[in-house]
PDB file of C-alpha atoms in Angstrom:
ATOM      1  CA  MET A   1       0.000   0.000   0.000  1.00 92.00           C
ATOM      2  CA  GLY A   2       1.191   3.480  -0.823  1.00 97.00           C
ATOM      3  CA  LYS A   3       0.250   6.938   0.339  1.00 98.00           C
ATOM      4  CA  ILE A   4      -0.568  10.306  -1.170  1.00 98.00           C
ATOM      5  CA  ILE A   5       2.263  12.820  -0.657  1.00 98.00           C
ATOM      6  CA  ALA A   6       0.677  15.741  -2.542  1.00 98.00           C
ATOM      7  CA  VAL A   7      -2.597  16.695  -4.271  1.00 98.00           C
ATOM      8  CA  CYS A   8      -1.774  19.191  -7.009  1.00 97.00           C
ATOM      9  CA  THR A   9      -3.718  21.334  -9.463  1.00 97.00           C
ATOM     10  CA  SER A  10      -3.067  24.159 -11.893  1.00 93.00           C
ATOM     11  CA  GLU A  11      -5.298  26.807 -13.431  1.00 92.00           C
ATOM     12  CA  ARG A  12      -3.771  26.400 -16.887  1.00 86.00           C
ATOM     13  CA  LYS A  13      -2.176  23.616 -18.892  1.00 81.00           C
ATOM     14  CA  GLY A  14       1.571  23.710 -19.441  1.00 71.00           C
ATOM     15  CA  MET A  15       2.492  24.940 -15.990  1.00 77.00           C
ATOM     16  CA  ARG A  16       3.738  23.362 -12.782  1.00 81.00           C
ATOM     17  CA  LYS A  17       1.007  22.388 -10.360  1.00 90.00           C
ATOM     18  CA  LYS A  18       0.702  23.518  -6.733  1.00 95.00           C
ATOM     19  CA  ASN A  19       0.067  21.203  -3.806  1.00 97.00           C
ATOM     20  CA  ILE A  20      -3.375  22.191  -2.500  1.00 98.00           C
ATOM     21  CA  GLY A  21      -3.339  19.507   0.218  1.00 98.00           C
ATOM     22  CA  GLU A  22      -6.748  18.100  -0.607  1.00 98.00           C
ATOM     23  CA  GLY A  23      -9.104  17.884  -3.534  1.00 98.00           C
ATOM     24  CA  LEU A  24     -12.177  16.201  -4.916  1.00 98.00           C
ATOM     25  CA  LEU A  25     -11.994  13.363  -7.438  1.00 98.00           C
ATOM     26  CA  LYS A  26     -14.898  13.695  -9.864  1.00 98.00           C
ATOM     27  CA  VAL A  27     -16.164  10.937 -12.171  1.00 98.00           C
ATOM     28  CA  LYS A  28     -15.664  11.726 -15.882  1.00 95.00           C
ATOM     29  CA  PHE A  29     -13.488  14.717 -14.969  1.00 98.00           C
ATOM     30  CA  GLY A  30     -10.511  14.239 -12.631  1.00 98.00           C
ATOM     31  CA  ILE A  31      -9.615  16.613  -9.795  1.00 98.00           C
ATOM     32  CA  GLU A  32     -12.046  19.470  -9.380  1.00 97.00           C
ATOM     33  CA  GLY A  33     -10.513  22.766 -10.452  1.00 96.00           C
ATOM     34  CA  ASP A  34      -7.618  21.276 -12.436  1.00 97.00           C
ATOM     35  CA  ALA A  35      -6.895  22.507 -15.969  1.00 93.00           C
ATOM     36  CA  HIS A  36      -6.284  18.951 -17.228  1.00 91.00           C
ATOM     37  CA  GLY A  37      -9.674  17.677 -16.059  1.00 95.00           C
ATOM     38  CA  GLY A  38     -12.234  16.521 -18.589  1.00 96.00           C
ATOM     39  CA  ASP A  39     -14.029  13.515 -20.015  1.00 96.00           C
ATOM     40  CA  TRP A  40     -10.979  11.773 -21.495  1.00 95.00           C
ATOM     41  CA  HIS A  41      -8.531   9.002 -20.599  1.00 95.00           C
ATOM     42  CA  ARG A  42      -5.938  11.203 -18.840  1.00 93.00           C
ATOM     43  CA  GLN A  43      -8.104  12.739 -16.109  1.00 97.00           C
ATOM     44  CA  VAL A  44      -5.569  12.414 -13.282  1.00 97.00           C
ATOM     45  CA  SER A  45      -1.793  12.100 -13.532  1.00 94.00           C
ATOM     46  CA  LEU A  46       0.293  10.327 -10.907  1.00 96.00           C
ATOM     47  CA  LEU A  47       4.029  10.388 -10.274  1.00 95.00           C
ATOM     48  CA  ALA A  48       5.928   8.633  -7.509  1.00 96.00           C
ATOM     49  CA  MET A  49       8.034  10.571  -5.013  1.00 97.00           C
ATOM     50  CA  GLU A  50      10.691   7.953  -5.735  1.00 96.00           C
ATOM     51  CA  SER A  51      10.806   9.270  -9.338  1.00 92.00           C
ATOM     52  CA  ILE A  52      11.045  12.884  -8.160  1.00 91.00           C
ATOM     53  CA  ARG A  53      13.973  11.901  -5.909  1.00 93.00           C
ATOM     54  CA  LYS A  54      15.856  10.672  -9.004  1.00 87.00           C
ATOM     55  CA  MET A  55      15.721  14.215 -10.356  1.00 84.00           C
ATOM     56  CA  GLN A  56      16.649  15.689  -6.954  1.00 89.00           C
ATOM     57  CA  ASP A  57      19.672  13.367  -6.919  1.00 90.00           C
ATOM     58  CA  LYS A  58      20.750  15.017 -10.196  1.00 83.00           C
ATOM     59  CA  GLY A  59      20.875  18.315  -8.316  1.00 85.00           C
ATOM     60  CA  LEU A  60      17.515  19.746  -9.334  1.00 82.00           C
ATOM     61  CA  ASP A  61      15.431  21.729  -6.864  1.00 84.00           C
ATOM     62  CA  VAL A  62      12.122  20.012  -7.669  1.00 87.00           C
ATOM     63  CA  GLY A  63       9.278  18.577  -5.665  1.00 92.00           C
ATOM     64  CA  PRO A  64       5.658  17.467  -5.839  1.00 94.00           C
ATOM     65  CA  GLY A  65       3.693  19.216  -8.593  1.00 91.00           C
ATOM     66  CA  ASP A  66       6.775  20.386 -10.493  1.00 85.00           C
ATOM     67  CA  PHE A  67       6.236  17.677 -13.122  1.00 84.00           C
ATOM     68  CA  ALA A  68       2.576  18.742 -13.534  1.00 83.00           C
ATOM     69  CA  GLU A  69       1.334  15.599 -11.790  1.00 91.00           C
ATOM     70  CA  ASN A  70      -1.945  15.700  -9.873  1.00 96.00           C
ATOM     71  CA  LEU A  71      -1.123  13.066  -7.272  1.00 98.00           C
ATOM     72  CA  THR A  72       2.355  12.475  -5.922  1.00 98.00           C
ATOM     73  CA  THR A  73       2.550   9.020  -4.348  1.00 98.00           C
ATOM     74  CA  GLU A  74       5.026   7.047  -2.278  1.00 98.00           C
ATOM     75  CA  GLY A  75       5.412   3.334  -1.693  1.00 98.00           C
ATOM     76  CA  ILE A  76       3.703   2.033  -4.840  1.00 96.00           C
ATOM     77  CA  ASN A  77       5.522   1.118  -8.070  1.00 95.00           C
ATOM     78  CA  LEU A  78       3.337   3.039 -10.497  1.00 95.00           C
ATOM     79  CA  VAL A  79       5.121   2.139 -13.738  1.00 90.00           C
ATOM     80  CA  SER A  80       4.762  -1.590 -13.044  1.00 94.00           C
ATOM     81  CA  LEU A  81       0.952  -1.351 -13.044  1.00 96.00           C
ATOM     82  CA  PRO A  82      -0.652  -2.645 -16.233  1.00 96.00           C
ATOM     83  CA  ILE A  83      -3.312  -0.621 -18.028  1.00 97.00           C
ATOM     84  CA  GLY A  84      -6.685  -1.542 -16.552  1.00 98.00           C
ATOM     85  CA  THR A  85      -5.346  -1.784 -12.982  1.00 98.00           C
ATOM     86  CA  LYS A  86      -7.779  -0.320 -10.445  1.00 98.00           C
ATOM     87  CA  LEU A  87      -6.511   1.944  -7.664  1.00 98.00           C
ATOM     88  CA  LYS A  88      -8.376   2.769  -4.462  1.00 98.00           C
ATOM     89  CA  ILE A  89      -7.562   6.364  -3.554  1.00 98.00           C
ATOM     90  CA  GLY A  90      -8.437   7.578  -0.068  1.00 97.00           C
ATOM     91  CA  GLY A  91     -11.677   6.379   1.472  1.00 96.00           C
ATOM     92  CA  GLN A  92     -13.968   6.588  -1.565  1.00 97.00           C
ATOM     93  CA  GLY A  93     -12.038   7.222  -4.784  1.00 98.00           C
ATOM     94  CA  LEU A  94     -11.442   4.588  -7.438  1.00 98.00           C
ATOM     95  CA  GLY A  95      -9.383   5.054 -10.574  1.00 98.00           C
ATOM     96  CA  GLU A  96      -8.342   2.888 -13.495  1.00 98.00           C
ATOM     97  CA  VAL A  97      -4.894   3.079 -15.107  1.00 98.00           C
ATOM     98  CA  THR A  98      -5.326   4.200 -18.713  1.00 97.00           C
ATOM     99  CA  GLN A  99      -1.800   5.157 -19.809  1.00 94.00           C
ATOM    100  CA  ILE A 100       1.793   4.650 -18.689  1.00 90.00           C
ATOM    101  CA  GLY A 101       4.094   7.524 -19.565  1.00 80.00           C
ATOM    102  CA  LYS A 102       3.450  10.108 -22.246  1.00 66.00           C
ATOM    103  CA  GLU A 103       5.036  11.730 -25.232  1.00 64.00           C
ATOM    104  CA  CYS A 104       6.309  15.210 -24.526  1.00 60.00           C
ATOM    105  CA  HIS A 105       5.796  17.300 -27.652  1.00 52.00           C
ATOM    106  CA  ALA A 106       7.641  20.306 -26.224  1.00 59.00           C
ATOM    107  CA  LYS A 107      10.604  19.914 -23.917  1.00 55.00           C
ATOM    108  CA  CYS A 108       9.891  21.490 -20.523  1.00 55.00           C
ATOM    109  CA  ALA A 109      12.177  23.565 -18.319  1.00 53.00           C
ATOM    110  CA  ILE A 110      12.988  20.448 -16.255  1.00 52.00           C
ATOM    111  CA  TYR A 111      14.293  18.682 -19.367  1.00 52.00           C
ATOM    112  CA  TYR A 112      16.549  21.600 -20.243  1.00 50.00           C
ATOM    113  CA  GLN A 113      17.886  21.848 -16.673  1.00 51.00           C
ATOM    114  CA  ALA A 114      18.630  18.143 -16.246  1.00 47.00           C
ATOM    115  CA  GLY A 115      18.799  16.783 -19.779  1.00 52.00           C
ATOM    116  CA  ASP A 116      16.047  14.378 -18.778  1.00 59.00           C
ATOM    117  CA  CYS A 117      12.573  14.251 -17.243  1.00 62.00           C
ATOM    118  CA  VAL A 118      10.890  11.410 -15.365  1.00 68.00           C
ATOM    119  CA  MET A 119       7.240  12.195 -16.141  1.00 70.00           C
ATOM    120  CA  PRO A 120       7.250  10.884 -19.754  1.00 64.00           C
ATOM    121  CA  LYS A 121       8.669   7.522 -18.625  1.00 80.00           C
ATOM    122  CA  GLU A 122       7.426   7.085 -15.066  1.00 88.00           C
ATOM    123  CA  GLY A 123       4.206   9.071 -14.788  1.00 90.00           C
ATOM    124  CA  ILE A 124       0.884   7.278 -15.178  1.00 95.00           C
ATOM    125  CA  PHE A 125      -2.646   8.405 -15.943  1.00 95.00           C
ATOM    126  CA  ILE A 126      -6.007   7.248 -14.642  1.00 98.00           C
ATOM    127  CA  LYS A 127      -9.663   7.905 -15.248  1.00 98.00           C
ATOM    128  CA  VAL A 128     -11.916   8.346 -12.210  1.00 98.00           C
ATOM    129  CA  LEU A 129     -14.459   5.539 -11.763  1.00 98.00           C
ATOM    130  CA  GLU A 130     -15.704   6.583  -8.320  1.00 98.00           C
ATOM    131  CA  GLY A 131     -15.288  10.075  -6.927  1.00 98.00           C
ATOM    132  CA  GLY A 132     -14.575  11.322  -3.466  1.00 98.00           C
ATOM    133  CA  PRO A 133     -12.217  13.460  -1.417  1.00 98.00           C
ATOM    134  CA  VAL A 134      -8.471  12.898  -1.581  1.00 98.00           C
ATOM    135  CA  LYS A 135      -5.903  14.484   0.717  1.00 98.00           C
ATOM    136  CA  VAL A 136      -2.251  14.312   1.667  1.00 98.00           C
ATOM    137  CA  GLY A 137      -1.679  11.240   3.848  1.00 98.00           C
ATOM    138  CA  ASP A 138      -4.481   9.192   2.277  1.00 98.00           C
ATOM    139  CA  SER A 139      -3.723   5.652   1.198  1.00 98.00           C
ATOM    140  CA  ILE A 140      -3.514   4.494  -2.398  1.00 98.00           C
ATOM    141  CA  GLU A 141      -3.630   0.799  -3.145  1.00 98.00           C
ATOM    142  CA  VAL A 142      -4.072  -1.655  -5.974  1.00 97.00           C
ATOM    143  CA  VAL A 143      -7.470  -3.318  -5.994  1.00 96.00           C
ATOM    144  CA  GLU A 144      -7.201  -6.989  -6.943  1.00 82.00           C
TER     145      GLU A 144
END
């Protein structure tokens, strides 16, 4: 079982997200108030703190939300989860993995600083099947 380290949103696409501490997962949307929300397959993005630490170890001053992820997790190997895997998020939320990694059409500031970025390879995306509140410290676990 893993835990939620940060719940992040942004007002516009293409910018780093800010940790708001808690949010609301909405079916067919994502996290309420997030620019990337909508009725599509990439409603919520997740990135592991373990992945962020790889970039910190390269000397970058980065943290949760800096890779434009909605949920920063710890203790769960996100990239090993096959598409279709269900994740219980907090007390009520349920998501389904829809995509592993992504293609970055434009290189971000992180890429130019480090020569690499973890989000395209290690970030995952889910669609929300059951909504509910999510906050820092909540559990996230694979549903068998």
